[in-house]
Short mmCIF file of C-alpha atoms in Angstrom, two decimals:
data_model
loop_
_atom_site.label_atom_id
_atom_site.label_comp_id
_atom_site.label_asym_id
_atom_site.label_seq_id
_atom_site.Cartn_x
_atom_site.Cartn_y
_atom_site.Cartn_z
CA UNK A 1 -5.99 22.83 17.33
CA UNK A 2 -2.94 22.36 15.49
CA UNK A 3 -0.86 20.58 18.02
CA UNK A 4 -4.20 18.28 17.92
CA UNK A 5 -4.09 17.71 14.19
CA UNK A 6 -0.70 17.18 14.21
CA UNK A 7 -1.02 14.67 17.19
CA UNK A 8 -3.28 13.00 14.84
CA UNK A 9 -1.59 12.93 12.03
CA UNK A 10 1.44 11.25 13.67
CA UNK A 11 -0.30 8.24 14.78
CA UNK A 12 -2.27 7.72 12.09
CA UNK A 13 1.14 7.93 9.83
CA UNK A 14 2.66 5.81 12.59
CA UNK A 15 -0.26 3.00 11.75
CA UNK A 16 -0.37 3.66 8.39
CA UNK A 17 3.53 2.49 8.31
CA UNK A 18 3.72 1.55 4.44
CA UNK A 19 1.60 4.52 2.98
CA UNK A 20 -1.28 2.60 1.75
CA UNK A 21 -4.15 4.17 3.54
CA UNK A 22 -2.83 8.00 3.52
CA UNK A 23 -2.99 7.66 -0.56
CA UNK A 24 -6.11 5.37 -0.50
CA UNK A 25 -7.08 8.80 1.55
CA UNK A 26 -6.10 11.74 -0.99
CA UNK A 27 -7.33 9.25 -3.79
CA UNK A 28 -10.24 9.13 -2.70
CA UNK A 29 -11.18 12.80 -1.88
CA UNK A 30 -9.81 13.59 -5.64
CA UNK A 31 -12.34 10.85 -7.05
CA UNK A 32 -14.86 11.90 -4.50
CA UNK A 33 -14.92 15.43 -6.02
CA UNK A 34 -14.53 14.27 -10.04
CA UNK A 35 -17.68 12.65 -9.61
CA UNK A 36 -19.21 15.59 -7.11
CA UNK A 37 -18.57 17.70 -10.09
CA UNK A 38 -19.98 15.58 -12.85
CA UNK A 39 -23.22 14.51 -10.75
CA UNK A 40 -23.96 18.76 -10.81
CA UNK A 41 -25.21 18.26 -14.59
CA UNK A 42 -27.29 15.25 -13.28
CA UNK A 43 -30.69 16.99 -14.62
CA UNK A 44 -32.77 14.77 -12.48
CA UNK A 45 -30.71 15.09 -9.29
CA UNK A 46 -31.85 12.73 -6.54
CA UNK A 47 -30.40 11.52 -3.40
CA UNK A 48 -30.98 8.09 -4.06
CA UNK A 49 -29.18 8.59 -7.66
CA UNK A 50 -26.25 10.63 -5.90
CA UNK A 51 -25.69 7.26 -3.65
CA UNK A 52 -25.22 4.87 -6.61
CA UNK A 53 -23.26 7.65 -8.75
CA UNK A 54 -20.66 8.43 -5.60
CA UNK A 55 -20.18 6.07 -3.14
CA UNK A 56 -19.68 2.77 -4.96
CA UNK A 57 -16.25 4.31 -6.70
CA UNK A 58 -15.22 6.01 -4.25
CA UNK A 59 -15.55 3.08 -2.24
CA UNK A 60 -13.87 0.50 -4.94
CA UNK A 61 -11.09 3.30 -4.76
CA UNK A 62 -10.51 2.55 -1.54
CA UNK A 63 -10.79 -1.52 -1.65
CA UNK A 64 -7.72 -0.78 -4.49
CA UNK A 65 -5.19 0.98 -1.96
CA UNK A 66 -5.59 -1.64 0.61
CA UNK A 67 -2.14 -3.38 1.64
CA UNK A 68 -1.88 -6.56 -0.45
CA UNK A 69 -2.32 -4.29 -3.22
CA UNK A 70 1.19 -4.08 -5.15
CA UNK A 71 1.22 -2.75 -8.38
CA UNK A 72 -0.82 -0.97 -10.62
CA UNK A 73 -2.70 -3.35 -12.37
CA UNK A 74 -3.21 -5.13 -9.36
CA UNK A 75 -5.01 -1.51 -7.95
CA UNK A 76 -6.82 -1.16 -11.75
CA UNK A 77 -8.38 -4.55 -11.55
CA UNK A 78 -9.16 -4.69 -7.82
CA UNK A 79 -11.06 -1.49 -8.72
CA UNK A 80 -12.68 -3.14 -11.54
CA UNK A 81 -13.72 -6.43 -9.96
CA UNK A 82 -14.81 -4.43 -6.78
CA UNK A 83 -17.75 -2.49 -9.05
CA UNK A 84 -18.61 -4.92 -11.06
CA UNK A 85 -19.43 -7.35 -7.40
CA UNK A 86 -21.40 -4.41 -6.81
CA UNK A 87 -23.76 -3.58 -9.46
CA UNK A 88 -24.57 -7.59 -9.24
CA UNK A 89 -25.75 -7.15 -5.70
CA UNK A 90 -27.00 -4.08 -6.27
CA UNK A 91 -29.25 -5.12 -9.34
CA UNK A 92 -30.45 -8.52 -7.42
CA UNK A 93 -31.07 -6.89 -4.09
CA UNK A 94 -33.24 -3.89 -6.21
CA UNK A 95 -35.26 -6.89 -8.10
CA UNK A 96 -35.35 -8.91 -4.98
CA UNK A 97 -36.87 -6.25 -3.06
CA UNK A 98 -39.93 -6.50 -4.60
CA UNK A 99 -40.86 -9.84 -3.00
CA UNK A 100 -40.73 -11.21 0.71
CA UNK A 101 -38.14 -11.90 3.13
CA UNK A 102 -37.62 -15.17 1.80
CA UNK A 103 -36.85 -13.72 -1.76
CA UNK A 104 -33.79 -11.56 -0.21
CA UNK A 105 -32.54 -14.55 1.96
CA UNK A 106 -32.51 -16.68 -1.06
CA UNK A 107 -30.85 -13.89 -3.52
CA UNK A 108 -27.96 -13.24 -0.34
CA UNK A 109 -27.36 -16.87 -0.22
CA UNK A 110 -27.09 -16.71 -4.13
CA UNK A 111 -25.42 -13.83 -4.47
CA UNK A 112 -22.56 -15.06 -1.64
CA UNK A 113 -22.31 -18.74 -3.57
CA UNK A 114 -21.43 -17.11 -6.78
CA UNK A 115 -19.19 -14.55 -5.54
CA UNK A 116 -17.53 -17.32 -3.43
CA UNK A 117 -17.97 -19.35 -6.50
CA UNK A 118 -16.12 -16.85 -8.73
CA UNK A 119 -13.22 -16.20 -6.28
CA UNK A 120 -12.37 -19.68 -5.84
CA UNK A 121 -10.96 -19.89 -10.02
CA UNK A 122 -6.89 -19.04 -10.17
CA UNK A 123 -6.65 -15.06 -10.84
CA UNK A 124 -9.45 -14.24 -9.13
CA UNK A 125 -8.61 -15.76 -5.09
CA UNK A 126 -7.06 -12.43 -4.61
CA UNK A 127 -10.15 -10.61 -4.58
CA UNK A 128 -12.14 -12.78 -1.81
CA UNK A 129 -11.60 -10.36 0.32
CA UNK A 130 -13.48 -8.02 -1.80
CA UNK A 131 -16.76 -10.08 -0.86
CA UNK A 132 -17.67 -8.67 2.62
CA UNK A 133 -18.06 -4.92 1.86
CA UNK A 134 -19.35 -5.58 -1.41
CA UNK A 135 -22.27 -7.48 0.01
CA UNK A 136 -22.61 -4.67 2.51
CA UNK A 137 -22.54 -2.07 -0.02
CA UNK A 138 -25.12 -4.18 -1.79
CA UNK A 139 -27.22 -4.73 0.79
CA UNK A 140 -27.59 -1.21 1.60
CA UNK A 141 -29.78 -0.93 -1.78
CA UNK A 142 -32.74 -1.73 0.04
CA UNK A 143 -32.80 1.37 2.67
CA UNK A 144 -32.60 3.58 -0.54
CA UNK A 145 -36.18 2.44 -1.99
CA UNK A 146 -37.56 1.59 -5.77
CA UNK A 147 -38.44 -1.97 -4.58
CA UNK A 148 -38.74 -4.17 -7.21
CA UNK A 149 -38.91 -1.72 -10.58
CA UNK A 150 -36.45 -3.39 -13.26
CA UNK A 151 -35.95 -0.07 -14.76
CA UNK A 152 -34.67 1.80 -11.40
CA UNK A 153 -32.43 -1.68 -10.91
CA UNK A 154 -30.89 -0.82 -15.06
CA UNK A 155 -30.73 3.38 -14.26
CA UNK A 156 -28.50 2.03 -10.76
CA UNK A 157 -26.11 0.02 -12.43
CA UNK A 158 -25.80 3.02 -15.53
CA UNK A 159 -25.02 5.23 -12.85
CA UNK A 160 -22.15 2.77 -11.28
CA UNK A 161 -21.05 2.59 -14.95
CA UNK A 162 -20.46 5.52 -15.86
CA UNK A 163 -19.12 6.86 -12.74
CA UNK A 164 -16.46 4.03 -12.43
CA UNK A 165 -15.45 4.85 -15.97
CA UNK A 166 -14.86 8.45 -15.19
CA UNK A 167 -13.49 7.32 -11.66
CA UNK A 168 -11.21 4.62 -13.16
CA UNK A 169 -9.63 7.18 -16.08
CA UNK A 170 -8.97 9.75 -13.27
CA UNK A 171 -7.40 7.31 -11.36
CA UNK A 172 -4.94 6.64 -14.32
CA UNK A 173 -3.95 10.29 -14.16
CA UNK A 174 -2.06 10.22 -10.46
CA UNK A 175 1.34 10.79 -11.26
CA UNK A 176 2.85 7.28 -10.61
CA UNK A 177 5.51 8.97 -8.28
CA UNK A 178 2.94 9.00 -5.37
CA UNK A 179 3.38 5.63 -5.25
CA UNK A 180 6.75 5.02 -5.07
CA UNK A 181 6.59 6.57 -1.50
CA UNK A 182 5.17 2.94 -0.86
CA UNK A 183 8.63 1.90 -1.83
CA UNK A 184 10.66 3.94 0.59
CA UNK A 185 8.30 3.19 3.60
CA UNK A 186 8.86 -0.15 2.92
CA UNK A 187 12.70 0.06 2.49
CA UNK A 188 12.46 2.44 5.54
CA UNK A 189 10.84 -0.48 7.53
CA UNK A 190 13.66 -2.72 6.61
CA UNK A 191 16.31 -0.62 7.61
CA UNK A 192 14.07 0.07 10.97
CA UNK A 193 13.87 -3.62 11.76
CA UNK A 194 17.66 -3.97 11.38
CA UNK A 195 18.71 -1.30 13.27
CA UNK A 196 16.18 -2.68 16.16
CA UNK A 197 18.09 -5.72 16.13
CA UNK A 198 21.20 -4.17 16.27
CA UNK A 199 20.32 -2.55 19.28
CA UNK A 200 19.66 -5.76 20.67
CA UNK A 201 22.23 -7.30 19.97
CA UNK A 202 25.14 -4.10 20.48
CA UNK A 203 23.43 -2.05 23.34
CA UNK A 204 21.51 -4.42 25.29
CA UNK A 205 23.44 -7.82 24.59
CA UNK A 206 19.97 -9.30 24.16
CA UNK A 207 19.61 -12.66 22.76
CA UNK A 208 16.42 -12.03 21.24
CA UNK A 209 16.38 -12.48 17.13
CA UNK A 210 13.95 -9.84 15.26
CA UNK A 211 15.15 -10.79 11.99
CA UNK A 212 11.74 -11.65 9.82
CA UNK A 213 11.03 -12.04 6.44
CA UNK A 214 7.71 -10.04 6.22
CA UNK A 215 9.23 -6.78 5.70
CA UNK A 216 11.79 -8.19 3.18
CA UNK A 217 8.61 -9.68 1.00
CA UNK A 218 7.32 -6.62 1.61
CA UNK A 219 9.81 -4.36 -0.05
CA UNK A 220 10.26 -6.43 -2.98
CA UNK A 221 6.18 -6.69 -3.49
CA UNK A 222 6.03 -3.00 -3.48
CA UNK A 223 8.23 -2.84 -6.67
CA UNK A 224 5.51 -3.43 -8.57
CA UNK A 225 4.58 0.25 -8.47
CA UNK A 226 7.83 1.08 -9.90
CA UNK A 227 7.29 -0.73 -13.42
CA UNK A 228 6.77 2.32 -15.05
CA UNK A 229 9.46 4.89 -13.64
CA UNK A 230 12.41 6.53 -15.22
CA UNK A 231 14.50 4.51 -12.38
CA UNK A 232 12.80 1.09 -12.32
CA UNK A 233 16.86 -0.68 -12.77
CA UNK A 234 17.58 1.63 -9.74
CA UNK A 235 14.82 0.63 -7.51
CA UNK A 236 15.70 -2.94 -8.52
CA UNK A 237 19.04 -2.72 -7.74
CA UNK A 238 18.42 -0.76 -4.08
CA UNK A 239 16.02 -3.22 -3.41
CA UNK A 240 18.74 -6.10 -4.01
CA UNK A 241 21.32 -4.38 -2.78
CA UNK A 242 19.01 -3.51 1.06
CA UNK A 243 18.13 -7.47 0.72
CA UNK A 244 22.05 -8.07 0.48
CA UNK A 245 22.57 -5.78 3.70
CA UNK A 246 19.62 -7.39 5.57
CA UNK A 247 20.73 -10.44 5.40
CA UNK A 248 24.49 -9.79 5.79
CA UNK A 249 23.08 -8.34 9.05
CA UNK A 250 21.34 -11.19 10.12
CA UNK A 251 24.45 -13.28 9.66
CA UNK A 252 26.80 -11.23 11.75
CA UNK A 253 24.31 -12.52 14.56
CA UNK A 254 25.65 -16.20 14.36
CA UNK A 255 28.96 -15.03 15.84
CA UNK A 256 28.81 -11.84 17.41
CA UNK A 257 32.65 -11.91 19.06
CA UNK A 258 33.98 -12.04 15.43
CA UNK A 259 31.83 -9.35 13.50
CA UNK A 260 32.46 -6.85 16.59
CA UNK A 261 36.24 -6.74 17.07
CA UNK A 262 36.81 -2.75 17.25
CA UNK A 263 33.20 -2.24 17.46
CA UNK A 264 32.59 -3.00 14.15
CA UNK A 265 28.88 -3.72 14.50
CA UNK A 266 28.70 -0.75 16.96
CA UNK A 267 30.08 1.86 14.30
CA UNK A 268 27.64 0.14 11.80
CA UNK A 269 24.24 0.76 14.38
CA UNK A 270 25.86 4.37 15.42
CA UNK A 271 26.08 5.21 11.66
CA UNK A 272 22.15 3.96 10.91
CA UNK A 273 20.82 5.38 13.75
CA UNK A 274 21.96 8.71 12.80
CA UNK A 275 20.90 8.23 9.29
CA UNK A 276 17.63 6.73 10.09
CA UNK A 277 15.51 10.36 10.27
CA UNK A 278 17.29 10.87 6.55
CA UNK A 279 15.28 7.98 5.36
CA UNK A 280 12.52 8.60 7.07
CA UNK A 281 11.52 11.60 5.79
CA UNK A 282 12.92 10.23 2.15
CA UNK A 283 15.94 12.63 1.74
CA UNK A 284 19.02 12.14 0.35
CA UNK A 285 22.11 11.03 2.69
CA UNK A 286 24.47 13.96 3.22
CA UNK A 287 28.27 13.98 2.42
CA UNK A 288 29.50 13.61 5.45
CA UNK A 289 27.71 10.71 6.48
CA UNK A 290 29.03 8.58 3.02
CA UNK A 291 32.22 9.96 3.80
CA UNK A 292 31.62 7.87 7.26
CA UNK A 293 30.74 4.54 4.92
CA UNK A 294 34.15 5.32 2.51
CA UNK A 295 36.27 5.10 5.81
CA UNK A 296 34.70 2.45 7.39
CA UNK A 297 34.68 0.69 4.49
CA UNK A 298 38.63 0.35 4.46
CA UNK A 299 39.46 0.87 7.64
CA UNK A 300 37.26 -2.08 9.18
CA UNK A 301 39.06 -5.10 10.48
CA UNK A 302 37.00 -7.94 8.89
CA UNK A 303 36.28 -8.92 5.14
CA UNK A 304 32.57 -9.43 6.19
CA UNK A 305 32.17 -6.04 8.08
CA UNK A 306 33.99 -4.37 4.83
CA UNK A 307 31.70 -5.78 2.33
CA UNK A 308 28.85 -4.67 4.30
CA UNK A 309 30.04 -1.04 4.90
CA UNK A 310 30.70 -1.67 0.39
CA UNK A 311 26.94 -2.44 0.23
CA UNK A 312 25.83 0.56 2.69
CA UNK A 313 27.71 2.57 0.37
CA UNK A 314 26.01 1.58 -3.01
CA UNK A 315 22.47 1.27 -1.22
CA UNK A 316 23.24 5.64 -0.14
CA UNK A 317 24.05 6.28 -4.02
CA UNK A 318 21.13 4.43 -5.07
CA UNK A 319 19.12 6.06 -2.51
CA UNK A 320 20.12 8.78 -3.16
CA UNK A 321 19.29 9.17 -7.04
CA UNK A 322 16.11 7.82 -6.31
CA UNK A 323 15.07 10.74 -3.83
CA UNK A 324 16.44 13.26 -6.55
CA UNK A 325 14.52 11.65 -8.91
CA UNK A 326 11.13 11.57 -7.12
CA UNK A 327 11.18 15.22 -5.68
#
């Protein structure tokens, strides 16, 4: 059973490359459970109540950890946006309810317009993609009955209220340090994608070229959730310094002969395939392996091969504070 979990796990960490979904996961079990907790005192406890007090937030809590979201007031007002889309549908569809088939065609082409309507102003074409499971979600109010009463279609959107203020002032008590692991996945993938091509280019004298941009955009997106840490000028500067080294990489391509006199580029790829389990698993890099960078880093035959090896070595002490400083 364990071995199965574990399996499990694995992949869905191996999917989940950047760390988005696993805390869009832990999020929302923690909301999911606030709310559990407050609903007990609900005096009048209903199913249908429990639905609109629950699920919307937990589900806007969810629509806030998706990947193109990058800092945290990006996340805050994603969360926002997502309930109030919802208690519009939700109000509509409950009024609309109360007539024929043609009513709810009429308010779903309405309510699709605006929403379509309201996405399409500058600030708000990020959350378009919002529009799909909010009309779902919204949709969903007419399996749950009270067809048509104006007063169950007000005590619905209360309930939505109230729990997304109590779900959005928990959410502001995560410790922001959970999502700096978003950071160091995406640095990780960086340093993944160069050593790939590396390996390409050292051990299997391929001609192919790996060397994209998305992972570079990527990392420097992600330092939005850093705004607010102790180290923000360190993250900064790692991040500029693993740009520097990227592309310093990608150079050494152009003329292969030169950069690998002495096996230059094959002591760089030995050196970050070693170190790539460290940051993987977001530890700091050991002595001995900086002691590595310090000797390469005078004892290489080319200027360009040097000042790499110089970068390498800042990017480890940077790296290295940073994974002290987010234990």
């Amino acid at each position: 059973m364990n071995s199965f979990l574990s399996a499990g796990y694995t992949q869905f960490k191996n999917y989940d490359a950047y760390g988005n979904g696993r805390i869009s996961v832990i999020v929302s079990l923690y909301i999911y459970i606030i709310l559990s907790c407050f609903n007990i005192y609900n005096l009048n406890f209903s199913l249908n109540q429990t639905f609109f007090f629950v699920i919307p937030a937990v589900l806007a809590i969810g629509a806030a950890h998706l990947n193109n979201i990058n800092s945290f007031q990006q996340r805050n007002s994603t969360f926002i946006v997502f309930m109030v889309f919802t208690a519009c549908g939700v109000f509509g569809f409950t009024i609309a309810e109360k007539y024929n088939t043609y009513a709810l065609l009429v308010f779903s082409f309405a309510l699709y317009f605006a929403l379509m309507t309201v996405t399409s102003f500058t600030g708000f074409t990020q959350y378009r993609g919002l529009i799909p499971p909010v009309f779902v979600l919204s949709f969903l109010t007419i399996l749950v009955g009270g067809a048509g009463q104006f007063y169950v279609a007000v005590n619905r959107c209360i309930s939505m209220a109230v729990a997304g203020i109590i779900a959005y002032l928990s959410l502001q008590l995560i410790p922001a340090k959970y999502y700096h692991q978003i950071w160091f996945n995406s640095a990780n993938m960086v340093l993944k994608r160069i050593i790939d091509q590396l390996e390409l280019i050292v051990i299997n004298k391929s001609g192919n070229v790996i060397f994209h941009g998305d992972c570079v955009i990527r990392m420097n997106n992600s330092l939005g959730f850093t705004k607010v840490a102790k180290h923000e000028k360190d993250f900064q500067h790692c991040t500029t310094k693993i740009n520097q080294f990227y592309f310093g990489i990608a150079l050494t391509y152009s003329n292969y002969a030169k950069y690998n006199q002495n096996g230059c580029l094959s002591n760089l790829f030995s050196w970050l395939k070693t170190a790539y389990p460290i940051f993987k698993e977001h530890n700091s890099i050991p002595a001995d392996l900086i002691e590595q960078i310090v000797r390469n880093q005078y004892t290489a035959p080319n200027s360009d091969i040097r000042n790499l090896w110089q970068i390498l070595h800042e990017i480890s002490q940077l790296w290295n504070s940073l994974c002290i400083s987010n234990r």
